[in-house]
Every structure is written in C-alpha cells, then in structure tokens.
Coordinates of C-alpha atoms in Angstrom, one line a residue:
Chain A
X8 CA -24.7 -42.8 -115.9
X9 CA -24.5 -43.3 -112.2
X10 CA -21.1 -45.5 -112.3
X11 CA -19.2 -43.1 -114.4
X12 CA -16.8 -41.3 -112.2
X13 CA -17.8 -37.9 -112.0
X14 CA -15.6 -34.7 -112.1
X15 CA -15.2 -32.1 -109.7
X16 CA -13.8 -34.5 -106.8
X17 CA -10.5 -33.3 -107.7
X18 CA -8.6 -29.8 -106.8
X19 CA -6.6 -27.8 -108.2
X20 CA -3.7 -29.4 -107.7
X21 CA -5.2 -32.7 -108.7
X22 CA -5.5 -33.9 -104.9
X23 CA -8.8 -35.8 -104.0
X24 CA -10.9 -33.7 -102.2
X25 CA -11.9 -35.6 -99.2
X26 CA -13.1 -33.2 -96.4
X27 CA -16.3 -32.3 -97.8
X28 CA -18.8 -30.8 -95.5
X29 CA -21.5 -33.0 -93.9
X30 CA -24.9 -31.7 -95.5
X31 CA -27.7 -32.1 -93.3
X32 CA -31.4 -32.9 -94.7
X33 CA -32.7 -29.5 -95.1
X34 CA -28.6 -29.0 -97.4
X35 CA -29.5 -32.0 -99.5
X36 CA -33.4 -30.6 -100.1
X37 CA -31.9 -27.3 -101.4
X38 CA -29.3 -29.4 -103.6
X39 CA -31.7 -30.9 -105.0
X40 CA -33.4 -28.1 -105.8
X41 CA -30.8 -26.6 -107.2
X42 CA -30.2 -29.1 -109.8
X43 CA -34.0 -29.3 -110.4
X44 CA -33.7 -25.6 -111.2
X45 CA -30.8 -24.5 -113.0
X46 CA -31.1 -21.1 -114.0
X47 CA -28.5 -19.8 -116.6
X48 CA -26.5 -16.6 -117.6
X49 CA -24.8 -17.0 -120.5
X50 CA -21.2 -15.8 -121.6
X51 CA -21.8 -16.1 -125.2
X52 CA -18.5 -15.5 -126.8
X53 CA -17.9 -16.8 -130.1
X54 CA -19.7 -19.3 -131.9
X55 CA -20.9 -21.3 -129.1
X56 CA -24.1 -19.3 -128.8
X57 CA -25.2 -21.1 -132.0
X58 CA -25.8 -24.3 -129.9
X59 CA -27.7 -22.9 -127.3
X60 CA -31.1 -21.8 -129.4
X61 CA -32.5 -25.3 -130.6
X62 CA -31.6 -26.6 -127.0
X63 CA -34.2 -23.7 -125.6
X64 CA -36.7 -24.0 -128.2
X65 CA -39.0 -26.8 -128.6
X66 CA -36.6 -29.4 -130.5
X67 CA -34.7 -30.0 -127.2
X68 CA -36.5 -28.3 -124.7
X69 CA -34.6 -27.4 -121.8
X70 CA -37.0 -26.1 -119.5
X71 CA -38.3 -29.7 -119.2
X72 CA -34.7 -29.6 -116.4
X73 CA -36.3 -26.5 -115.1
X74 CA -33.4 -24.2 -116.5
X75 CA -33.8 -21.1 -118.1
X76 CA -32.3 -18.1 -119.0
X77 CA -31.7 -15.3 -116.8
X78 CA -31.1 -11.7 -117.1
X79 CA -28.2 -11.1 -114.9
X80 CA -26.0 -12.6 -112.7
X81 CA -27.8 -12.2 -109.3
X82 CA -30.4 -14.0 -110.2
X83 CA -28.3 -17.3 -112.4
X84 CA -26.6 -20.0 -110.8
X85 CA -25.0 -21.5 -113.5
X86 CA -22.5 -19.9 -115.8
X87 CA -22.7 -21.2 -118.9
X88 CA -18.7 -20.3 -120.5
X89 CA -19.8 -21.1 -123.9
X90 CA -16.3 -20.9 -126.8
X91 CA -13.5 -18.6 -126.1
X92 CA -12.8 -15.9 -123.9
X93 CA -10.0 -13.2 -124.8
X94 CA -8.0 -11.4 -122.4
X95 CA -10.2 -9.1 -122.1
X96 CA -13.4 -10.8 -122.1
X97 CA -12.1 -12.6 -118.8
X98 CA -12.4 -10.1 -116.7
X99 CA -16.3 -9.4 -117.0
X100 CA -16.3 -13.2 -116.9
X101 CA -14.7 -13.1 -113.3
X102 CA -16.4 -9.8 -112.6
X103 CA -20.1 -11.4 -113.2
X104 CA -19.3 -15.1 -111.4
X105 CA -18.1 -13.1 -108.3
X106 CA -21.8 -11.3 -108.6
X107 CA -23.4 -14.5 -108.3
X108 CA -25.0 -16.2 -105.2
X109 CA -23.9 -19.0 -103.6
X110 CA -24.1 -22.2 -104.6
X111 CA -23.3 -21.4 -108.2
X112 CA -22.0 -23.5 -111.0
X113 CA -19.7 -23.0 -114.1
X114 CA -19.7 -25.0 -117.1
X115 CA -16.8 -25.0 -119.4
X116 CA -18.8 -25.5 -122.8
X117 CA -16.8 -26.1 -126.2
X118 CA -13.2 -27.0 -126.5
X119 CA -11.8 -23.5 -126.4
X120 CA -12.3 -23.4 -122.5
X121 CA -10.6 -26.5 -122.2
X122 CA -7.0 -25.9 -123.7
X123 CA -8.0 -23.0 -126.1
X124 CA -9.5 -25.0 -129.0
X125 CA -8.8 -23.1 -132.2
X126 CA -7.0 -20.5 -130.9
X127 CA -4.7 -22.5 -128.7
X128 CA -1.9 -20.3 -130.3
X129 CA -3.0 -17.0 -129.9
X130 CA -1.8 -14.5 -127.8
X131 CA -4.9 -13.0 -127.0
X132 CA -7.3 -15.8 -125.8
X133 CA -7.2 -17.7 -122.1
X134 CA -6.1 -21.2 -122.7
X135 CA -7.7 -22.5 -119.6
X136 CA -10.8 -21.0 -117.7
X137 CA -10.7 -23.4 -114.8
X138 CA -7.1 -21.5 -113.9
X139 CA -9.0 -18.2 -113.3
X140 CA -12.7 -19.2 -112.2
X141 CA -13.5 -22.8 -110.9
X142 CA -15.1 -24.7 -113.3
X143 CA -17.3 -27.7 -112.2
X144 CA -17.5 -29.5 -115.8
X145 CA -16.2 -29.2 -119.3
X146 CA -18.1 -30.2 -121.9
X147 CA -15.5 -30.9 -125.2
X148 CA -16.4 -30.4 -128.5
X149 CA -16.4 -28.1 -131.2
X150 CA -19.2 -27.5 -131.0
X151 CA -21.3 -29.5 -129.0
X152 CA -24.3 -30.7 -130.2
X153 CA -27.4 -30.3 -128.1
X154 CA -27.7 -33.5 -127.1
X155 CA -24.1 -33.1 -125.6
X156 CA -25.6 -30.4 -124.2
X157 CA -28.4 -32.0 -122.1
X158 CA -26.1 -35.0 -121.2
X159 CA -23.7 -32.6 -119.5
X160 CA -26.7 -31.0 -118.0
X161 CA -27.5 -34.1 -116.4
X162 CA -24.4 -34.8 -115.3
X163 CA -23.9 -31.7 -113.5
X164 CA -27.4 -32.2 -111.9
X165 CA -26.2 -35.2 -110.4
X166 CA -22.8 -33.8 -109.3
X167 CA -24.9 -31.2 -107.3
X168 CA -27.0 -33.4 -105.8
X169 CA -24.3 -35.6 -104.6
X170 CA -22.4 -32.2 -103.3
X171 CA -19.6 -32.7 -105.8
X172 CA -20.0 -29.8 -107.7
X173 CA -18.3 -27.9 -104.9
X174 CA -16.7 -25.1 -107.7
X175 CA -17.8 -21.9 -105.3
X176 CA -16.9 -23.8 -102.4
X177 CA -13.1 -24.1 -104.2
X178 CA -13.2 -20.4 -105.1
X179 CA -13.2 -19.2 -101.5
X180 CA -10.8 -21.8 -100.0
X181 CA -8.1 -21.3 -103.3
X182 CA -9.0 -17.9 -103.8
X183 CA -5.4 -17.1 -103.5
X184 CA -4.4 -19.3 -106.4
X185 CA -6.8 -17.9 -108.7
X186 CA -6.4 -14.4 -107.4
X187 CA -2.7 -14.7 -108.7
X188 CA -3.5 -16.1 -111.9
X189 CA -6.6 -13.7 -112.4
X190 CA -3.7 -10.8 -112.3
X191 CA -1.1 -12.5 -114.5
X192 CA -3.7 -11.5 -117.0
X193 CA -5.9 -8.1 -116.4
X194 CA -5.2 -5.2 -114.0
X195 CA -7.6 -4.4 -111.3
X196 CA -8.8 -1.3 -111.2
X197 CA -9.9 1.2 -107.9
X198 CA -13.4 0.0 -109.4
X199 CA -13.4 -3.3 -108.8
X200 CA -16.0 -4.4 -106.1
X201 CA -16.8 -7.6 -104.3
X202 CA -13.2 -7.9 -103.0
X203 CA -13.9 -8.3 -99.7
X204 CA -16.9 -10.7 -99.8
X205 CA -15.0 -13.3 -101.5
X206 CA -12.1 -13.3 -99.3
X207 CA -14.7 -13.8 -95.9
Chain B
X14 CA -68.6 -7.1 -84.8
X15 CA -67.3 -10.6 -83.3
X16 CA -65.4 -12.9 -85.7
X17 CA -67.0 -16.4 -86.9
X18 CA -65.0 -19.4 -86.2
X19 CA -65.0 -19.5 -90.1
X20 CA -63.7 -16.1 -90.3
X21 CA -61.1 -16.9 -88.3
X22 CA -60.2 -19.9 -89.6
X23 CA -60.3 -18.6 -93.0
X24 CA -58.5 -15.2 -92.0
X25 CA -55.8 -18.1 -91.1
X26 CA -55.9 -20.1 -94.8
X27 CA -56.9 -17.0 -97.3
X28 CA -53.0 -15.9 -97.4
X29 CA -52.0 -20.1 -97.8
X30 CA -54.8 -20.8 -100.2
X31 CA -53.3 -18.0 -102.1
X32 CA -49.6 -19.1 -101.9
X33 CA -50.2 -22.5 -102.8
X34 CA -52.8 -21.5 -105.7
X35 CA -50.5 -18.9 -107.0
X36 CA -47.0 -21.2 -107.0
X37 CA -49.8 -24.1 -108.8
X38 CA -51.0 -21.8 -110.9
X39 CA -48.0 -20.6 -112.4
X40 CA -46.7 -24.2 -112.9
X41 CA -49.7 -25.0 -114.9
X42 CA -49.9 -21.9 -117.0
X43 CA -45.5 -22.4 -117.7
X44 CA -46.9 -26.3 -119.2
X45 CA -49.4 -24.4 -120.9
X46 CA -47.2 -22.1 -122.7
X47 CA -44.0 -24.7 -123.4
X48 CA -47.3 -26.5 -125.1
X49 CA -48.4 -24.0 -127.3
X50 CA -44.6 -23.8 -127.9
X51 CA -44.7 -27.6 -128.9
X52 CA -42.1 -27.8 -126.0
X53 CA -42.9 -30.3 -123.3
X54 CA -42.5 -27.7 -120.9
X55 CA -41.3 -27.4 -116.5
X56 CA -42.6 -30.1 -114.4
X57 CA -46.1 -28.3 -112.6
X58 CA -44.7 -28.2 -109.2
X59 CA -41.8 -26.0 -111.0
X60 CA -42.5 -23.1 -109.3
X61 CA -42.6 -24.4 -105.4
X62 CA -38.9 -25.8 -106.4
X63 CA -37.5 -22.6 -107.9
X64 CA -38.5 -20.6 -105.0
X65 CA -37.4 -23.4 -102.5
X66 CA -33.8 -23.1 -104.4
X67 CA -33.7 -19.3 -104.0
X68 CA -34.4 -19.7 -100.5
X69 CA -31.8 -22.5 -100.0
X70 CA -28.8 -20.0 -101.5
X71 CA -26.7 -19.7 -99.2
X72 CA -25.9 -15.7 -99.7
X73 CA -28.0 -13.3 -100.8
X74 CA -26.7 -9.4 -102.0
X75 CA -28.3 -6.9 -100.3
X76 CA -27.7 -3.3 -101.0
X77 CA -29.4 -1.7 -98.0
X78 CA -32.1 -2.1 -95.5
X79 CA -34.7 -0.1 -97.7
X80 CA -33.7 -3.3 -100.1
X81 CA -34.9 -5.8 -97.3
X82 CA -38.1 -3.7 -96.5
X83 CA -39.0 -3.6 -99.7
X84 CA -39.2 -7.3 -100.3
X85 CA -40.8 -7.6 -97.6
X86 CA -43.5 -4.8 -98.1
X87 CA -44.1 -6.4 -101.5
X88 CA -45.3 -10.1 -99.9
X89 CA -47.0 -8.3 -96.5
X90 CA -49.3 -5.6 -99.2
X91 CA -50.5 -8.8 -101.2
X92 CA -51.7 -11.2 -98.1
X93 CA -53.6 -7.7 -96.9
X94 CA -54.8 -7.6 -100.4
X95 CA -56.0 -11.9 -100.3
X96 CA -57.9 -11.1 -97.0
X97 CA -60.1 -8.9 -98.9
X98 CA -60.6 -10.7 -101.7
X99 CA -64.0 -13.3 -100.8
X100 CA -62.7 -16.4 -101.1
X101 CA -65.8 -19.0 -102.0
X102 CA -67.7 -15.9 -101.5
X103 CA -66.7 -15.5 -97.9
X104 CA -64.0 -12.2 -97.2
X105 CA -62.5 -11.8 -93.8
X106 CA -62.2 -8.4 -94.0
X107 CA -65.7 -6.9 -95.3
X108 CA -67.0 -3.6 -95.1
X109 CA -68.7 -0.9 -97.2
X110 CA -66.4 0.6 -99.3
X111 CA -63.6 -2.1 -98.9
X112 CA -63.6 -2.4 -103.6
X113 CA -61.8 1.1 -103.0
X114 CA -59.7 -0.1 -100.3
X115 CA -58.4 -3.5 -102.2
X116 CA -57.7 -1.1 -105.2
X117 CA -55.5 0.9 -103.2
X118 CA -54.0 -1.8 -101.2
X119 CA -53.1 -3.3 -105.2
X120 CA -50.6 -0.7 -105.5
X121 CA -48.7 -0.9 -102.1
X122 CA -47.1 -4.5 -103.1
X123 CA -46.2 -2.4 -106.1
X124 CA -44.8 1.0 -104.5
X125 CA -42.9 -1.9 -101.9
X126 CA -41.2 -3.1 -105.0
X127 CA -40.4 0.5 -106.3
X128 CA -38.9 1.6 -102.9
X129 CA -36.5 -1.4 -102.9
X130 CA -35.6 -1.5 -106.4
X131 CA -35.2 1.7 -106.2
X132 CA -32.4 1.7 -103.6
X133 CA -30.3 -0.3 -105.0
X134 CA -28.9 2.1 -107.6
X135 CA -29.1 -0.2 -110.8
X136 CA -29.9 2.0 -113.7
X137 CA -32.0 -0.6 -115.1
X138 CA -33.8 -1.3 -112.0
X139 CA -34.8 2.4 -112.5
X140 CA -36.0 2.3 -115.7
X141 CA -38.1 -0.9 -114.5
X142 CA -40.0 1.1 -111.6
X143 CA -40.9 4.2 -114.0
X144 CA -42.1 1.7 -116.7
X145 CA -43.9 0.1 -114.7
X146 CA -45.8 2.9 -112.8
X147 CA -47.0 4.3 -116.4
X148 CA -48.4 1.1 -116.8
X149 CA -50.3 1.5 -113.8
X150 CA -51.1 4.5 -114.7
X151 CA -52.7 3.6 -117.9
X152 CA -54.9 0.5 -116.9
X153 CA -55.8 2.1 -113.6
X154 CA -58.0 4.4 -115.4
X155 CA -60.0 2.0 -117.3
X156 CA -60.2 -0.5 -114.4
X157 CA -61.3 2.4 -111.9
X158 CA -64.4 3.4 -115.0
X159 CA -65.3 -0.2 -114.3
X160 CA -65.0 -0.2 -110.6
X161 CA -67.5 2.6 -110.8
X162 CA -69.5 0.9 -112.9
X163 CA -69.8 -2.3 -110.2
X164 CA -70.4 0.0 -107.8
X165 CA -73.4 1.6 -109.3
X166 CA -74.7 -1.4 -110.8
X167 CA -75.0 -3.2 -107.7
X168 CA -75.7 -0.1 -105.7
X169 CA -72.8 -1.0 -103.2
X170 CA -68.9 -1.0 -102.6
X171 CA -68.3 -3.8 -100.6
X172 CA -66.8 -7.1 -102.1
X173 CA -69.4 -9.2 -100.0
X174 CA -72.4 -8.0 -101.1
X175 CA -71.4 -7.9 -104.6
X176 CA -70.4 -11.5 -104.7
X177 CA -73.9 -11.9 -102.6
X178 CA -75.8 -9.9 -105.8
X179 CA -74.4 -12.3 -107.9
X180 CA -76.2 -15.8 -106.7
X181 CA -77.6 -17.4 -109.8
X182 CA -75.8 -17.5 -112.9
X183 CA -77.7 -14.7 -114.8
X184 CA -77.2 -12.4 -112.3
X185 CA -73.4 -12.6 -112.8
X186 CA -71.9 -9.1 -113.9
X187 CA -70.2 -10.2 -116.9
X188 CA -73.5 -11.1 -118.6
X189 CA -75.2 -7.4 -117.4
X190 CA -71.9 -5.6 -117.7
X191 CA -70.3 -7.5 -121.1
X192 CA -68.5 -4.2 -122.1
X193 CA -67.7 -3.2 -118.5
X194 CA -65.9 -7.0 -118.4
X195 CA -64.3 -6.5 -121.5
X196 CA -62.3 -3.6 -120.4
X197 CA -61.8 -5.1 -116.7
X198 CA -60.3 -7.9 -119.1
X199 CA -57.9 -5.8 -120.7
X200 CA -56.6 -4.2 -117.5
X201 CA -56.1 -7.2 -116.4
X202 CA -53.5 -7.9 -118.6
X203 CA -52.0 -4.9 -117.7
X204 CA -52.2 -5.8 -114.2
X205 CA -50.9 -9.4 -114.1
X206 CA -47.8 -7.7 -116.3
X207 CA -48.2 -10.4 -119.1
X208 CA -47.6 -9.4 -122.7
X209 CA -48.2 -7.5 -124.4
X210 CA -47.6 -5.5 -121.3
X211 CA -44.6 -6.6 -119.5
X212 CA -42.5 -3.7 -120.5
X213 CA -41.3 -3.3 -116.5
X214 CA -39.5 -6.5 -116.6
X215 CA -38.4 -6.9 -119.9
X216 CA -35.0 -9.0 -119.7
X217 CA -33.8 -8.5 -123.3
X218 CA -34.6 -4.4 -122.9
X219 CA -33.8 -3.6 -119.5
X220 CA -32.5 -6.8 -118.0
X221 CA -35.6 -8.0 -116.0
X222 CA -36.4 -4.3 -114.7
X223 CA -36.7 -3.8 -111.1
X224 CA -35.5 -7.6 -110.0
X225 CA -32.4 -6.8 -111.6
X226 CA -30.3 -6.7 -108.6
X227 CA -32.4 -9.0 -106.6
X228 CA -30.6 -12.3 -105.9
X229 CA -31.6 -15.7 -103.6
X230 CA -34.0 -14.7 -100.8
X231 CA -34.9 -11.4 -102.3
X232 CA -35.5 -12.9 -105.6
X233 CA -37.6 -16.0 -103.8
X234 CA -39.8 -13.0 -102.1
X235 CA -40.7 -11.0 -105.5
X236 CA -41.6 -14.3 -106.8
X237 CA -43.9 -15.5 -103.7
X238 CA -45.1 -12.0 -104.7
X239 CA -46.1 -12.2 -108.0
X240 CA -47.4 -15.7 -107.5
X241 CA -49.8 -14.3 -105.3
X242 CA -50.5 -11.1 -107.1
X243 CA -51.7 -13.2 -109.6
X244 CA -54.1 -15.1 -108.0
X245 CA -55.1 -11.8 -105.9
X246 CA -56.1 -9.7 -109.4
X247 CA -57.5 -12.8 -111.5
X248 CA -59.2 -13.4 -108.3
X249 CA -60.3 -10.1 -108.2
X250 CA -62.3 -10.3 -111.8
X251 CA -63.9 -13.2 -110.8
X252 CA -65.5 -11.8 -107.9
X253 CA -66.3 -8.5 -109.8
X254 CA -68.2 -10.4 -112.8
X255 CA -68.2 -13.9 -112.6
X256 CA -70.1 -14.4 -109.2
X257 CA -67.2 -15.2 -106.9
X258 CA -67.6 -18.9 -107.7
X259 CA -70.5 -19.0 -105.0
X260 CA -72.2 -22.4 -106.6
X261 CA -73.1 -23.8 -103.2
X262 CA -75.3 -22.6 -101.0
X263 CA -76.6 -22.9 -97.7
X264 CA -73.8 -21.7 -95.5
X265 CA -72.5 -24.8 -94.2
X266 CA -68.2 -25.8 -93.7
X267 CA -68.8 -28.3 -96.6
X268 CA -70.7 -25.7 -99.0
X269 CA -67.6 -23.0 -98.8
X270 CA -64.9 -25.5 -99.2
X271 CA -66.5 -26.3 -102.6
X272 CA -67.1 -22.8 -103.4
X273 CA -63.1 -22.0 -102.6
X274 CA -62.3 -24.7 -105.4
X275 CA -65.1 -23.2 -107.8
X276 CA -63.6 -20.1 -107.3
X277 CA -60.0 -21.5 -107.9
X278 CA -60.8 -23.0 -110.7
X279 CA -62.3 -19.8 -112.2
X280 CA -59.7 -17.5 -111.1
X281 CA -57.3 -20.2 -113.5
X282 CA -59.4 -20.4 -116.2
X283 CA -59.0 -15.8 -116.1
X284 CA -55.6 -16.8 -115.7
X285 CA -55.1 -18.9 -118.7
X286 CA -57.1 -16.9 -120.5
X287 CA -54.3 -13.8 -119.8
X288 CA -51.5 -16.8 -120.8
X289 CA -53.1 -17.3 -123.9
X290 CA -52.6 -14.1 -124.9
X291 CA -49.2 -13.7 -123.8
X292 CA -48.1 -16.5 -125.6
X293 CA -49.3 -15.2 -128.7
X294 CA -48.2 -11.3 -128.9
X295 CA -45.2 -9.5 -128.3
X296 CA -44.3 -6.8 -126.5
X297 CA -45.7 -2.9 -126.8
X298 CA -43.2 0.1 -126.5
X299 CA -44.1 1.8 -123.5
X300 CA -46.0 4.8 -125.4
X301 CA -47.7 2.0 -127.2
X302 CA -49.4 0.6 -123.8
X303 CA -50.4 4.1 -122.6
X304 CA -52.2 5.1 -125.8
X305 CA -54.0 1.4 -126.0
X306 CA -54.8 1.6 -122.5
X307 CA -56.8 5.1 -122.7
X308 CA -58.0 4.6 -125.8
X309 CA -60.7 1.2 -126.5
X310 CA -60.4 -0.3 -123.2
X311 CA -61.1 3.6 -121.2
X312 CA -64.0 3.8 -124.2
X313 CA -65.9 1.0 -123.7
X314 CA -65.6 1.1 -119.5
X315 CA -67.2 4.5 -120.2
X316 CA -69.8 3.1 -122.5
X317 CA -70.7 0.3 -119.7
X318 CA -70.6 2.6 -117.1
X319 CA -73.4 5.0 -118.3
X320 CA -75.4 1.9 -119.4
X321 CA -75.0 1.3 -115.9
X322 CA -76.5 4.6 -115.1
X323 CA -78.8 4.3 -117.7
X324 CA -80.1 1.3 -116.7
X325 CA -80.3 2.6 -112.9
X326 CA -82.4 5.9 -113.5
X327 CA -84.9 3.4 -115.4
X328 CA -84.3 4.3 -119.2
X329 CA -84.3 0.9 -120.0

C-alpha cells in the first residue's frame, strides 16, 4: 500500500503541489487523529447508499477505523459523495461541505462522481464533482463493493496522515476557480451564508 | 474546617480520575456494544482520540458567546458535581445536606447545555433541549422518591456518612432498599440518556438534538461532558446503594487508592449494565418515557420509601 503513489498531490490544473505547509508535532498528532477518527455525513444520492449498510453493520465493520455516521455537517469530516448528484442536488452538496470544520475530507464514491457514470449524457446531472467542491479521492466503480470501500478508507487515512489530503486547504486558495464553476451551474440566492468565511 | 493533605490532593485528581474514567469507560462500553453486534467494534482508547481530533480542528462555528458559555458551563457543572461524589469513599466537598446539593448541581451541566443550544437558533437543536427537559422531568421524580428514601434510611443527607453507613457488605442499600434500587436503576437510564431514553439526541429524528450545531471544540466539550456525566451519575448509584466501593479500611494513602479502583470498577459494571440495555431496545416516543417514568419506577420508589418509614418507626 505504502509505495503506491497517492492522489491528492496534484491541483487543479494538474501542477504538483509542492509548497505544502510545514506541520509541526502537535499538526501531525491531530492528523493522525483525524484519520483514526473519521466521522461521516453522507450524500446518499442514488443507488450508492446500497453499499454503505453491510460496510456499517457487523459484516465489514467500519467502526473498527473509528468512523461513524454523523448527523450533520458540523460535526462530519468526511463527505462521503456517494452516485450522482443532479444540478440541483449540487448545491446542498456545496452548501453542507462549506458548513463543515476544518480539516475535512470528500470522497468521490461510485463512478458517477468521476465522469458521470451512467448518466454521462444527461443534461441534468454534474459530470465532475471535483470541478465544484475539492475532492481528495475517487473511488471507481459501479458500485463499489465494500471491500473497495475500506481500501479507499485506508488510503485516504494515510493521505491525511501524510498531509496530502490537503482538499479544504485547496478550496480556500482556488476558491475562485470553483466559485466560477459552482455558478455556471445554480444561482445564489440573498440566502446563501458562509460567504465570507471561505473567502478569509 | 482545615483541608487534609488527602483532601487536597484528591480535590486535585477527583475531576482527572473522572475524565480519564469517563473517556475509558465509554471506549469499553462502544467494544461492548459492536460485540453484542458481532462487530469487532472502535479500538478502547477510541474516545480520548475522537475528542483529541475535535480539538485539533482547525475552525470551530460559533454562533454567539452564549454558545461558548454554554460549553463551557456544561464541563465546569460536572467537575462541581465529581467533587461531591466520594471517590473510594472519600468526597472533598462533604457536608449535611450535600445529596440535595449534587442533585441540583446534576441539572446545571444540563441547563449549560440548554442555554447554548439554545442560542444557536437550530430548530432541531430546540426540539432537543425541550425533549430533553421532559425527560428530566420524568425520572427526577422517581429518583428524588428514592433520594428521600436514602435519606431516611440512613437518617442523614450527606454523601459521606452514607457511604460510611455502608461498611460491610450487608449493610449496602441495595440489599435493604432492593425496590428503592430498582427504581434508582431505572432513572438511571433516563439519566445517562441511553435507550430507550435518548429521545434528546436522536440523530435519525431530530438530527442529534441539541449538538446539532455544535462543531470541533464545542463538540469535543459536550463530549468531555457526557464522558464525565457518566461516570458522575453511575457513580452516584454506587455510592447511594452499593457502598461506595469502600473495601479497604483503615484510612491509610494505600487503602483509598484501592477503594478508588473498587469504586471504578463498580461504577463500570452500573455502566454496562445501562449499555446492555441500550443495546437491546429501541427508542420510546417522548410521551412514552413520561408515562413509564411515573408509572412502575415512581410506584415502587414509593413502595421502598414507606418501607423505609416503616421500618424506621419500628413496625418491623
């Protein structure tokens, strides 16, 4: 596991990121805890929610990675993306990463968040989710099995333990890039909150 | 009255003892669980990480300063509460009357919750607080029958000389009180907020309840907080009827250390006793709770505590 090259080093644009911060003991403790203790909020759109029971329940287990469900999106770190998301369903998407607390994670499960799957020629469904919010790791398949599941589980633990899974860091510093494509798609309304934080 | 060096010393370690037991606790009881489940279940030092990691966040949402006082009025109200409980049969804070005092002081960590909840405007969060102040209103009445009933059976209200009653292992309440420990028992369960009373923080009803908009540090406080609630109420029962977990005797530094880890051990085996039961049931509708809670527990605390009368004007 630990030679494969890992996502998430590159940017949007496909440059290398390079200039990662320095993390300091006390950073890499919390990393670690982080990855030790995942907690979820799902997006279950589609049929990718199917997947996600027998890797809960005792079969697979996944509180043995310390991750668990969670109720709302203050309280998750990881954003678990799992099928398709329509046009419309993207904007609570955006709307309940941006609510999340820093460090948090997204994970691009199923094929449809990778190039649309299924529906690649539909008008109504987003072809690429890591165009609008930052997505550490995709995770192909349609639909994964559990075990696909846990391996890409793993993975992403030992992305944020090495401080690769930098998705929120991205967010801010590109925020312009996927501001614009964020409003190629859905109007904001007067509503819309948390505009300001994300810019700082 | 001048402190003890062992006062002081433990007025230092009853708030750690109580951290660390309640974060330990909780790990042990989530492996107990994912076993009944047949699931392998969290690591036991799961709990220390996940509130490390919500400390670590690097942002944490906060609505308004009521939001910050009220996470921090939840943790302050439960280290007042774990300097009255007797640890090993030794409180810091002892007095007569101090049983009424703790019960009391078991709703401010509560009402600190309410008030912060409260100001952040989440409709769920609302629905959380007023769920879960009918519970308390419901087990509060049997456990205050039984408080009663302690306090008449022993002839005094102070936590000390209750745990001090209780020496040898026939003396211990629950064996002269069985129906009075019973319906402590049940409020219990009402008290930790396990199921088949955890209608406050119900995630799949009303979205976790009052955490609901509590993220990172706030979230890492309510948690210390419940940790340590639990430990403070379990704890709590074992004083009241299972003698404090005073085996040693003799006073001496060794002695007490031993009873603190008799008394640990007790206060898990209440614990797990409470998990066992949550594991098993699911959850009561709000009306439900009330009616169960002043119906067979409220009877029988009422049956034990004219016993306890009884038994004190000499009819038997």
């Amino acid at each position: 596991m630990d030679d494969e090259p890992r996502g998430g080093l590159l940017d949007q644009s496909g440059m290398e990121i390079t200039n990662l911060p320095e993390r300091g003991f006390l950073r890499k403790l919390a990393d670690w805890a982080s990855a030790k203790s995942m907690w979820i909020l799902y997006y279950c759109t589609g049929c990718g929610a199917v997947e996600l029971p027998p890797v809960m329940t005792s079969r697979y287990d996944m509180e043995r990675y310390g991750m668990g469900p969670m109720a709302t999106p203050r309280q998750a770190d990881l954003l678990l993306i799992t099928g398709y998301l329509s046009v419309k369903t993207l904007k609570r998407v955006v709307r309940s990463y941006e609510q999340m607390q820093d460090p948090k994670y997204v994970l691009g499960h199923g094929s449809c968040t990778i190039d649309g799957g299924m529906y690649w020629d539909s008008y109504a469904t987003v072809k690429d989710v890591g165009l609008y919010v930052p997505v550490d790791l995709y995770l192909a398949g349609c639909m994964p099995r559990p075990e696909a599941i846990l391996q890409a589980v793993e993975r992403l633990q030992g992305m944020i333990m090495d401080g690769t899974a930098d998705g929120w860091m991205r967010y801010k510093r590109d925020y312009k890039f996927y501001r614009e494509n964020q409003d190629k798609v859905f109007k904001r309304g007067p509503d819309w909150a948390l505009e300001e934080p994300v810019l700082k | 009255m001048a402190w003890s060096t062992t006062t002081w010393v433990m007025a230092a370690l009853a708030p750690i003892i109580v951290f660390l037991a309640g974060h330990l606790f909780m790990g042990i009881t989530r492996k107990i669980t994912a076993r009944i489940h047949r699931r392998r279940g969290p690591p036991v030092m799961q709990q220390f990480i996940d509130v490390f990691k919500l400390f670590g966040k690097r942002t944490s949402t906060t609505h308004s300063w009521v939001q910050d006082m009220g996470a921090l009025f939840a943790v302050i109200g439960v280290i007042a509460c774990s300097l009255f409980i007797p640890i090993g049969g030794d409180p810091v804070l002892s007095f007569q009357g101090d049983v009424i005092v703790l019960v009391y002081l078991l709703a401010i960590a509560p009402l600190g919750m309410a008030l912060g909840t409260g100001s952040t405007g989440n409709p769920n969060s609302a629905i959380g607080v007023s769920r879960g102040l009918m519970l308390m209103l419901a087990y509060e009445l049997p456990f205050a029958i039984v408080i009663v009933t302690i306090i008449v059976h022993f002839k005094t209200a102070s936590l000390g000389e209750i745990v001090e009653a209780q020496k040898g292992f026939l003396d211990w309440a629950i064996l002269s009180l069985p129906l009075s420990a019973i319906a402590a028992d049940l409020a219990l369960q009402g008290m930790l907020g396990e199921k088949p009373f955890d209608q406050p923080v119900a995630p799949s009803e009303v979205a976790s309840g009052p955490m609901v908009e509590f993220g990172g540090k706030y979230l890492g406080m309510l948690m210390i907080w419940h940790a340590m609630s639990v430990v403070v109420e379990a704890g709590l029962f074992v004083n009241l009827f299972l003698g404090g977990g005073v085996l040693f005797g003799g006073g001496t530094t060794l002695a007490l250390i031993g009873n603190i880890f008799v008394w640990l051990a007790l206060t898990l085996m209440v614990f797990i006793f409470s998990i066992f039961i949550n594991s098993v049931f699911g959850r009561f509708k709000m009306g439900q709770a009330l009616r169960f809670y002043w119906g067979f527990p409220t009877l029988i605390a009422l049956i034990g505590l004219s016993i306890a009368v009884l038994s004190n004007l000499g009819v038997f």
